[in-house]
Amino acid sequence: LTERFKTAFIQRISDLFHELIVEIQIMHHGKTHSQHFLSDKQMSDSVSRQEKREARREKRTKRLEAYEQHLDSLVKSNHFRFFPQTMQQQPAGMMRNLANPNYELVVMGSEVDVCLPFLKGYTPPYYPVLFNYVLTSVKGYNVEKMSDGWHITFQSSMFSSTDYTFSLEIYSSYGGATLTLSSPFSNGVQYNGN
C-alpha cells in the first residue's frame, strides 16, 4: 500500500510541474515486434516504386532531349514554321491575341512566306495592315546558336520602299519563339508563339 501511495504521490508531483515521465519497457528473450520493421515484400515494393519513379524521370529527360534536338534540326534545315499567338506594338502597346490560324511565318530554304498583321506608324492613329507575301529572297539571313536556342535575323523590303527587319528567337528547351518585326518608319511589333 505504501509503495502504491509513494508512486501515486510522485506521479502527482510530476504532473503538477508538467514534467515528462518516461517509462522504459524491457523486452524479454529477444522478442521483436514485427510491426516496427518492413517486411521483405514492403521493402521490395518501396524499391520498385523508387525504380519506377526513376524510370519516369529518365523517360521525361529523353523526351525533352529529343524535342530540343528536333527543334534544332528544323532550324538547321532552314525549313520551319512560326505560328504567332499574340502581338504587341513596341515599346508598350496593347497585347492582342491572334486567333486566326492563317497567321504564320514560314521559312523554306531561301524563300519566306509571310502572313502577319502589322501596325504602321510611330504615333496614333496607327494604320493596321496585313503582310501577305511570298518572299523569293531575303537579305542578310543569319542563324546564330544561343545558350537557350537560336536567333535568326533577315531583312526584306516586302515589295515596298522600306526595309523590314525580322528577328526571330527560338527557345529550343522551352518550345516557344518570339518574332520582332521592325522598320525605320514604324514602331516594331513583337509576336509570341510556337
JSON list of N, CA, C and O in Angstrom, two decimals, residues 132-180:
[
{"chain": "A", "resi": 132, "resn": "ASN", "atom": "N", "xyz": [1.03, 39.87, -96.50]},
{"chain": "A", "resi": 132, "resn": "ASN", "atom": "CA", "xyz": [0.74, 38.54, -97.06]},
{"chain": "A", "resi": 132, "resn": "ASN", "atom": "C", "xyz": [1.58, 38.39, -98.32]},
{"chain": "A", "resi": 132, "resn": "ASN", "atom": "O", "xyz": [1.13, 38.72, -99.41]},
{"chain": "A", "resi": 133, "resn": "TYR", "atom": "N", "xyz": [2.80, 37.93, -98.12]},
{"chain": "A", "resi": 133, "resn": "TYR", "atom": "CA", "xyz": [3.77, 37.88, -99.22]},
{"chain": "A", "resi": 133, "resn": "TYR", "atom": "C", "xyz": [4.50, 36.55, -99.25]},
{"chain": "A", "resi": 133, "resn": "TYR", "atom": "O", "xyz": [4.68, 35.89, -98.23]},
{"chain": "A", "resi": 134, "resn": "VAL", "atom": "N", "xyz": [4.94, 36.21, -100.46]},
{"chain": "A", "resi": 134, "resn": "VAL", "atom": "CA", "xyz": [5.91, 35.13, -100.64]},
{"chain": "A", "resi": 134, "resn": "VAL", "atom": "C", "xyz": [7.20, 35.83, -101.05]},
{"chain": "A", "resi": 134, "resn": "VAL", "atom": "O", "xyz": [7.27, 36.42, -102.14]},
{"chain": "A", "resi": 135, "resn": "LEU", "atom": "N", "xyz": [8.17, 35.81, -100.18]},
{"chain": "A", "resi": 135, "resn": "LEU", "atom": "CA", "xyz": [9.45, 36.48, -100.44]},
{"chain": "A", "resi": 135, "resn": "LEU", "atom": "C", "xyz": [10.41, 35.46, -101.05]},
{"chain": "A", "resi": 135, "resn": "LEU", "atom": "O", "xyz": [10.83, 34.51, -100.39]},
{"chain": "A", "resi": 136, "resn": "THR", "atom": "N", "xyz": [10.74, 35.67, -102.32]},
{"chain": "A", "resi": 136, "resn": "THR", "atom": "CA", "xyz": [11.60, 34.71, -103.00]},
{"chain": "A", "resi": 136, "resn": "THR", "atom": "C", "xyz": [13.06, 34.85, -102.60]},
{"chain": "A", "resi": 136, "resn": "THR", "atom": "O", "xyz": [13.85, 33.93, -102.82]},
{"chain": "A", "resi": 137, "resn": "SER", "atom": "N", "xyz": [13.40, 35.97, -102.01]},
{"chain": "A", "resi": 137, "resn": "SER", "atom": "CA", "xyz": [14.76, 36.13, -101.49]},
{"chain": "A", "resi": 137, "resn": "SER", "atom": "C", "xyz": [14.72, 37.16, -100.37]},
{"chain": "A", "resi": 137, "resn": "SER", "atom": "O", "xyz": [13.91, 38.08, -100.39]},
{"chain": "A", "resi": 138, "resn": "VAL", "atom": "N", "xyz": [15.59, 36.97, -99.39]},
{"chain": "A", "resi": 138, "resn": "VAL", "atom": "CA", "xyz": [15.72, 37.91, -98.28]},
{"chain": "A", "resi": 138, "resn": "VAL", "atom": "C", "xyz": [17.19, 38.29, -98.16]},
{"chain": "A", "resi": 138, "resn": "VAL", "atom": "O", "xyz": [18.07, 37.59, -98.65]},
{"chain": "A", "resi": 139, "resn": "LYS", "atom": "N", "xyz": [17.45, 39.42, -97.50]},
{"chain": "A", "resi": 139, "resn": "LYS", "atom": "CA", "xyz": [18.82, 39.90, -97.35]},
{"chain": "A", "resi": 139, "resn": "LYS", "atom": "C", "xyz": [19.32, 39.58, -95.95]},
{"chain": "A", "resi": 139, "resn": "LYS", "atom": "O", "xyz": [18.57, 39.65, -94.97]},
{"chain": "A", "resi": 140, "resn": "GLY", "atom": "N", "xyz": [20.60, 39.26, -95.85]},
{"chain": "A", "resi": 140, "resn": "GLY", "atom": "CA", "xyz": [21.26, 39.11, -94.57]},
{"chain": "A", "resi": 140, "resn": "GLY", "atom": "C", "xyz": [20.73, 38.01, -93.68]},
{"chain": "A", "resi": 140, "resn": "GLY", "atom": "O", "xyz": [20.70, 38.16, -92.46]},
{"chain": "A", "resi": 141, "resn": "TYR", "atom": "N", "xyz": [20.32, 36.87, -94.28]},
{"chain": "A", "resi": 141, "resn": "TYR", "atom": "CA", "xyz": [19.80, 35.77, -93.47]},
{"chain": "A", "resi": 141, "resn": "TYR", "atom": "C", "xyz": [20.93, 35.23, -92.59]},
{"chain": "A", "resi": 141, "resn": "TYR", "atom": "O", "xyz": [21.95, 34.79, -93.08]},
{"chain": "A", "resi": 142, "resn": "ASN", "atom": "N", "xyz": [20.72, 35.29, -91.27]},
{"chain": "A", "resi": 142, "resn": "ASN", "atom": "CA", "xyz": [21.76, 34.89, -90.33]},
{"chain": "A", "resi": 142, "resn": "ASN", "atom": "C", "xyz": [21.15, 34.02, -89.23]},
{"chain": "A", "resi": 142, "resn": "ASN", "atom": "O", "xyz": [20.12, 34.37, -88.65]},
{"chain": "A", "resi": 143, "resn": "VAL", "atom": "N", "xyz": [21.79, 32.90, -88.94]},
{"chain": "A", "resi": 143, "resn": "VAL", "atom": "CA", "xyz": [21.35, 31.98, -87.88]},
{"chain": "A", "resi": 143, "resn": "VAL", "atom": "C", "xyz": [22.48, 31.89, -86.86]},
{"chain": "A", "resi": 143, "resn": "VAL", "atom": "O", "xyz": [23.62, 31.61, -87.21]},
{"chain": "A", "resi": 144, "resn": "GLU", "atom": "N", "xyz": [22.14, 32.15, -85.60]},
{"chain": "A", "resi": 144, "resn": "GLU", "atom": "CA", "xyz": [23.15, 32.11, -84.53]},
{"chain": "A", "resi": 144, "resn": "GLU", "atom": "C", "xyz": [22.65, 31.24, -83.40]},
{"chain": "A", "resi": 144, "resn": "GLU", "atom": "O", "xyz": [21.52, 31.40, -82.92]},
{"chain": "A", "resi": 145, "resn": "LYS", "atom": "N", "xyz": [23.48, 30.29, -82.97]},
{"chain": "A", "resi": 145, "resn": "LYS", "atom": "CA", "xyz": [23.14, 29.40, -81.85]},
{"chain": "A", "resi": 145, "resn": "LYS", "atom": "C", "xyz": [23.38, 30.16, -80.55]},
{"chain": "A", "resi": 145, "resn": "LYS", "atom": "O", "xyz": [24.43, 30.73, -80.33]},
{"chain": "A", "resi": 146, "resn": "MET", "atom": "N", "xyz": [22.35, 30.16, -79.68]},
{"chain": "A", "resi": 146, "resn": "MET", "atom": "CA", "xyz": [22.44, 30.81, -78.37]},
{"chain": "A", "resi": 146, "resn": "MET", "atom": "C", "xyz": [22.41, 29.73, -77.29]},
{"chain": "A", "resi": 146, "resn": "MET", "atom": "O", "xyz": [22.17, 28.56, -77.58]},
{"chain": "A", "resi": 147, "resn": "SER", "atom": "N", "xyz": [22.62, 30.13, -76.05]},
{"chain": "A", "resi": 147, "resn": "SER", "atom": "CA", "xyz": [22.63, 29.15, -74.96]},
{"chain": "A", "resi": 147, "resn": "SER", "atom": "C", "xyz": [21.26, 28.50, -74.76]},
{"chain": "A", "resi": 147, "resn": "SER", "atom": "O", "xyz": [21.17, 27.34, -74.35]},
{"chain": "A", "resi": 148, "resn": "ASP", "atom": "N", "xyz": [20.17, 29.21, -75.04]},
{"chain": "A", "resi": 148, "resn": "ASP", "atom": "CA", "xyz": [18.83, 28.65, -74.83]},
{"chain": "A", "resi": 148, "resn": "ASP", "atom": "C", "xyz": [18.07, 28.41, -76.13]},
{"chain": "A", "resi": 148, "resn": "ASP", "atom": "O", "xyz": [16.86, 28.19, -76.11]},
{"chain": "A", "resi": 149, "resn": "GLY", "atom": "N", "xyz": [18.75, 28.48, -77.26]},
{"chain": "A", "resi": 149, "resn": "GLY", "atom": "CA", "xyz": [18.08, 28.22, -78.54]},
{"chain": "A", "resi": 149, "resn": "GLY", "atom": "C", "xyz": [18.78, 28.87, -79.71]},
{"chain": "A", "resi": 149, "resn": "GLY", "atom": "O", "xyz": [19.99, 28.77, -79.85]},
{"chain": "A", "resi": 150, "resn": "TRP", "atom": "N", "xyz": [18.01, 29.57, -80.55]},
{"chain": "A", "resi": 150, "resn": "TRP", "atom": "CA", "xyz": [18.53, 30.14, -81.79]},
{"chain": "A", "resi": 150, "resn": "TRP", "atom": "C", "xyz": [18.05, 31.57, -81.96]},
{"chain": "A", "resi": 150, "resn": "TRP", "atom": "O", "xyz": [16.97, 31.94, -81.52]},
{"chain": "A", "resi": 151, "resn": "HIS", "atom": "N", "xyz": [18.86, 32.36, -82.67]},
{"chain": "A", "resi": 151, "resn": "HIS", "atom": "CA", "xyz": [18.49, 33.73, -83.04]},
{"chain": "A", "resi": 151, "resn": "HIS", "atom": "C", "xyz": [18.67, 33.85, -84.54]},
{"chain": "A", "resi": 151, "resn": "HIS", "atom": "O", "xyz": [19.77, 33.68, -85.07]},
{"chain": "A", "resi": 152, "resn": "ILE", "atom": "N", "xyz": [17.57, 34.14, -85.24]},
{"chain": "A", "resi": 152, "resn": "ILE", "atom": "CA", "xyz": [17.58, 34.22, -86.70]},
{"chain": "A", "resi": 152, "resn": "ILE", "atom": "C", "xyz": [17.17, 35.64, -87.10]},
{"chain": "A", "resi": 152, "resn": "ILE", "atom": "O", "xyz": [16.18, 36.17, -86.59]},
{"chain": "A", "resi": 153, "resn": "THR", "atom": "N", "xyz": [17.94, 36.25, -87.99]},
{"chain": "A", "resi": 153, "resn": "THR", "atom": "CA", "xyz": [17.62, 37.59, -88.47]},
{"chain": "A", "resi": 153, "resn": "THR", "atom": "C", "xyz": [17.71, 37.64, -89.99]},
{"chain": "A", "resi": 153, "resn": "THR", "atom": "O", "xyz": [18.52, 36.92, -90.60]},
{"chain": "A", "resi": 154, "resn": "PHE", "atom": "N", "xyz": [16.87, 38.47, -90.59]},
{"chain": "A", "resi": 154, "resn": "PHE", "atom": "CA", "xyz": [16.95, 38.75, -92.02]},
{"chain": "A", "resi": 154, "resn": "PHE", "atom": "C", "xyz": [16.15, 40.01, -92.30]},
{"chain": "A", "resi": 154, "resn": "PHE", "atom": "O", "xyz": [15.37, 40.48, -91.47]},
{"chain": "A", "resi": 155, "resn": "GLN", "atom": "N", "xyz": [16.35, 40.58, -93.50]},
{"chain": "A", "resi": 155, "resn": "GLN", "atom": "CA", "xyz": [15.65, 41.79, -93.91]},
{"chain": "A", "resi": 155, "resn": "GLN", "atom": "C", "xyz": [14.94, 41.55, -95.24]},
{"chain": "A", "resi": 155, "resn": "GLN", "atom": "O", "xyz": [15.38, 40.72, -96.05]},
{"chain": "A", "resi": 156, "resn": "SER", "atom": "N", "xyz": [13.88, 42.33, -95.43]},
{"chain": "A", "resi": 156, "resn": "SER", "atom": "CA", "xyz": [13.16, 42.31, -96.70]},
{"chain": "A", "resi": 156, "resn": "SER", "atom": "C", "xyz": [12.42, 43.63, -96.85]},
{"chain": "A", "resi": 156, "resn": "SER", "atom": "O", "xyz": [11.95, 44.20, -95.87]},
{"chain": "A", "resi": 157, "resn": "SER", "atom": "N", "xyz": [12.30, 44.10, -98.11]},
{"chain": "A", "resi": 157, "resn": "SER", "atom": "CA", "xyz": [11.52, 45.32, -98.36]},
{"chain": "A", "resi": 157, "resn": "SER", "atom": "C", "xyz": [10.04, 44.99, -98.47]},
{"chain": "A", "resi": 157, "resn": "SER", "atom": "O", "xyz": [9.20, 45.88, -98.41]},
{"chain": "A", "resi": 158, "resn": "MET", "atom": "N", "xyz": [9.69, 43.73, -98.61]},
{"chain": "A", "resi": 158, "resn": "MET", "atom": "CA", "xyz": [8.31, 43.26, -98.80]},
{"chain": "A", "resi": 158, "resn": "MET", "atom": "C", "xyz": [7.60, 44.11, -99.85]},
{"chain": "A", "resi": 158, "resn": "MET", "atom": "O", "xyz": [6.50, 44.62, -99.64]},
{"chain": "A", "resi": 159, "resn": "PHE", "atom": "N", "xyz": [8.30, 44.29, -100.99]},
{"chain": "A", "resi": 159, "resn": "PHE", "atom": "CA", "xyz": [7.76, 44.97, -102.17]},
{"chain": "A", "resi": 159, "resn": "PHE", "atom": "C", "xyz": [7.34, 46.40, -101.87]},
{"chain": "A", "resi": 159, "resn": "PHE", "atom": "O", "xyz": [6.34, 46.91, -102.39]},
{"chain": "A", "resi": 160, "resn": "SER", "atom": "N", "xyz": [8.11, 47.06, -101.01]},
{"chain": "A", "resi": 160, "resn": "SER", "atom": "CA", "xyz": [7.87, 48.48, -100.70]},
{"chain": "A", "resi": 160, "resn": "SER", "atom": "C", "xyz": [9.22, 49.18, -100.72]},
{"chain": "A", "resi": 160, "resn": "SER", "atom": "O", "xyz": [10.25, 48.58, -100.99]},
{"chain": "A", "resi": 161, "resn": "SER", "atom": "N", "xyz": [9.22, 50.45, -100.39]},
{"chain": "A", "resi": 161, "resn": "SER", "atom": "CA", "xyz": [10.48, 51.20, -100.36]},
{"chain": "A", "resi": 161, "resn": "SER", "atom": "C", "xyz": [11.13, 51.15, -98.97]},
{"chain": "A", "resi": 161, "resn": "SER", "atom": "O", "xyz": [12.17, 51.76, -98.76]},
{"chain": "A", "resi": 162, "resn": "THR", "atom": "N", "xyz": [10.54, 50.43, -98.04]},
{"chain": "A", "resi": 162, "resn": "THR", "atom": "CA", "xyz": [11.04, 50.35, -96.67]},
{"chain": "A", "resi": 162, "resn": "THR", "atom": "C", "xyz": [11.59, 48.97, -96.39]},
{"chain": "A", "resi": 162, "resn": "THR", "atom": "O", "xyz": [10.97, 47.96, -96.75]},
{"chain": "A", "resi": 163, "resn": "ASP", "atom": "N", "xyz": [12.74, 48.91, -95.74]},
{"chain": "A", "resi": 163, "resn": "ASP", "atom": "CA", "xyz": [13.28, 47.63, -95.31]},
{"chain": "A", "resi": 163, "resn": "ASP", "atom": "C", "xyz": [12.69, 47.25, -93.96]},
{"chain": "A", "resi": 163, "resn": "ASP", "atom": "O", "xyz": [12.67, 48.05, -93.02]},
{"chain": "A", "resi": 164, "resn": "TYR", "atom": "N", "xyz": [12.23, 46.01, -93.85]},
{"chain": "A", "resi": 164, "resn": "TYR", "atom": "CA", "xyz": [11.73, 45.45, -92.60]},
{"chain": "A", "resi": 164, "resn": "TYR", "atom": "C", "xyz": [12.74, 44.43, -92.09]},
{"chain": "A", "resi": 164, "resn": "TYR", "atom": "O", "xyz": [13.27, 43.64, -92.87]},
{"chain": "A", "resi": 165, "resn": "THR", "atom": "N", "xyz": [12.98, 44.46, -90.78]},
{"chain": "A", "resi": 165, "resn": "THR", "atom": "CA", "xyz": [13.92, 43.52, -90.17]},
{"chain": "A", "resi": 165, "resn": "THR", "atom": "C", "xyz": [13.13, 42.51, -89.35]},
{"chain": "A", "resi": 165, "resn": "THR", "atom": "O", "xyz": [12.31, 42.87, -88.51]},
{"chain": "A", "resi": 166, "resn": "PHE", "atom": "N", "xyz": [13.38, 41.25, -89.63]},
{"chain": "A", "resi": 166, "resn": "PHE", "atom": "CA", "xyz": [12.78, 40.14, -88.89]},
{"chain": "A", "resi": 166, "resn": "PHE", "atom": "C", "xyz": [13.82, 39.61, -87.92]},
{"chain": "A", "resi": 166, "resn": "PHE", "atom": "O", "xyz": [14.94, 39.28, -88.33]},
{"chain": "A", "resi": 167, "resn": "SER", "atom": "N", "xyz": [13.47, 39.50, -86.66]},
{"chain": "A", "resi": 167, "resn": "SER", "atom": "CA", "xyz": [14.36, 38.97, -85.64]},
{"chain": "A", "resi": 167, "resn": "SER", "atom": "C", "xyz": [13.58, 37.89, -84.88]},
{"chain": "A", "resi": 167, "resn": "SER", "atom": "O", "xyz": [12.65, 38.19, -84.13]},
{"chain": "A", "resi": 168, "resn": "LEU", "atom": "N", "xyz": [13.95, 36.64, -85.10]},
{"chain": "A", "resi": 168, "resn": "LEU", "atom": "CA", "xyz": [13.23, 35.51, -84.52]},
{"chain": "A", "resi": 168, "resn": "LEU", "atom": "C", "xyz": [14.11, 34.80, -83.50]},
{"chain": "A", "resi": 168, "resn": "LEU", "atom": "O", "xyz": [15.21, 34.35, -83.83]},
{"chain": "A", "resi": 169, "resn": "GLU", "atom": "N", "xyz": [13.62, 34.71, -82.28]},
{"chain": "A", "resi": 169, "resn": "GLU", "atom": "CA", "xyz": [14.31, 33.97, -81.22]},
{"chain": "A", "resi": 169, "resn": "GLU", "atom": "C", "xyz": [13.53, 32.70, -80.95]},
{"chain": "A", "resi": 169, "resn": "GLU", "atom": "O", "xyz": [12.35, 32.76, -80.59]},
{"chain": "A", "resi": 170, "resn": "ILE", "atom": "N", "xyz": [14.17, 31.56, -81.14]},
{"chain": "A", "resi": 170, "resn": "ILE", "atom": "CA", "xyz": [13.54, 30.25, -80.92]},
{"chain": "A", "resi": 170, "resn": "ILE", "atom": "C", "xyz": [14.16, 29.64, -79.69]},
{"chain": "A", "resi": 170, "resn": "ILE", "atom": "O", "xyz": [15.39, 29.49, -79.61]},
{"chain": "A", "resi": 171, "resn": "TYR", "atom": "N", "xyz": [13.32, 29.28, -78.73]},
{"chain": "A", "resi": 171, "resn": "TYR", "atom": "CA", "xyz": [13.79, 28.70, -77.47]},
{"chain": "A", "resi": 171, "resn": "TYR", "atom": "C", "xyz": [13.65, 27.18, -77.55]},
{"chain": "A", "resi": 171, "resn": "TYR", "atom": "O", "xyz": [12.56, 26.65, -77.35]},
{"chain": "A", "resi": 172, "resn": "SER", "atom": "N", "xyz": [14.75, 26.51, -77.82]},
{"chain": "A", "resi": 172, "resn": "SER", "atom": "CA", "xyz": [14.72, 25.06, -78.03]},
{"chain": "A", "resi": 172, "resn": "SER", "atom": "C", "xyz": [14.23, 24.31, -76.81]},
{"chain": "A", "resi": 172, "resn": "SER", "atom": "O", "xyz": [13.44, 23.37, -76.92]},
{"chain": "A", "resi": 173, "resn": "SER", "atom": "N", "xyz": [14.68, 24.69, -75.64]},
{"chain": "A", "resi": 173, "resn": "SER", "atom": "CA", "xyz": [14.30, 23.93, -74.45]},
{"chain": "A", "resi": 173, "resn": "SER", "atom": "C", "xyz": [12.90, 24.26, -73.97]},
{"chain": "A", "resi": 173, "resn": "SER", "atom": "O", "xyz": [12.21, 23.42, -73.41]},
{"chain": "A", "resi": 174, "resn": "TYR", "atom": "N", "xyz": [12.41, 25.49, -74.21]},
{"chain": "A", "resi": 174, "resn": "TYR", "atom": "CA", "xyz": [11.08, 25.88, -73.75]},
{"chain": "A", "resi": 174, "resn": "TYR", "atom": "C", "xyz": [10.01, 25.58, -74.78]},
{"chain": "A", "resi": 174, "resn": "TYR", "atom": "O", "xyz": [8.85, 25.42, -74.45]},
{"chain": "A", "resi": 175, "resn": "GLY", "atom": "N", "xyz": [10.38, 25.62, -76.05]},
{"chain": "A", "resi": 175, "resn": "GLY", "atom": "CA", "xyz": [9.44, 25.33, -77.10]},
{"chain": "A", "resi": 175, "resn": "GLY", "atom": "C", "xyz": [8.71, 26.53, -77.66]},
{"chain": "A", "resi": 175, "resn": "GLY", "atom": "O", "xyz": [7.87, 26.39, -78.52]},
{"chain": "A", "resi": 176, "resn": "GLY", "atom": "N", "xyz": [9.01, 27.71, -77.22]},
{"chain": "A", "resi": 176, "resn": "GLY", "atom": "CA", "xyz": [8.35, 28.90, -77.74]},
{"chain": "A", "resi": 176, "resn": "GLY", "atom": "C", "xyz": [9.27, 29.70, -78.64]},
{"chain": "A", "resi": 176, "resn": "GLY", "atom": "O", "xyz": [10.44, 29.37, -78.83]},
{"chain": "A", "resi": 177, "resn": "ALA", "atom": "N", "xyz": [8.71, 30.78, -79.18]},
{"chain": "A", "resi": 177, "resn": "ALA", "atom": "CA", "xyz": [9.50, 31.66, -80.04]},
{"chain": "A", "resi": 177, "resn": "ALA", "atom": "C", "xyz": [8.93, 33.07, -79.97]},
{"chain": "A", "resi": 177, "resn": "ALA", "atom": "O", "xyz": [7.75, 33.26, -79.70]},
{"chain": "A", "resi": 178, "resn": "THR", "atom": "N", "xyz": [9.81, 34.04, -80.23]},
{"chain": "A", "resi": 178, "resn": "THR", "atom": "CA", "xyz": [9.42, 35.45, -80.26]},
{"chain": "A", "resi": 178, "resn": "THR", "atom": "C", "xyz": [9.95, 36.06, -81.55]},
{"chain": "A", "resi": 178, "resn": "THR", "atom": "O", "xyz": [11.14, 35.97, -81.84]},
{"chain": "A", "resi": 179, "resn": "LEU", "atom": "N", "xyz": [9.06, 36.66, -82.31]},
{"chain": "A", "resi": 179, "resn": "LEU", "atom": "CA", "xyz": [9.43, 37.34, -83.55]},
{"chain": "A", "resi": 179, "resn": "LEU", "atom": "C", "xyz": [9.23, 38.84, -83.35]},
{"chain": "A", "resi": 179, "resn": "LEU", "atom": "O", "xyz": [8.18, 39.27, -82.88]},
{"chain": "A", "resi": 180, "resn": "THR", "atom": "N", "xyz": [10.24, 39.61, -83.69]},
{"chain": "A", "resi": 180, "resn": "THR", "atom": "CA", "xyz": [10.12, 41.07, -83.68]},
{"chain": "A", "resi": 180, "resn": "THR", "atom": "C", "xyz": [10.27, 41.55, -85.11]},
{"chain": "A", "resi": 180, "resn": "THR", "atom": "O", "xyz": [11.26, 41.25, -85.78]}
]
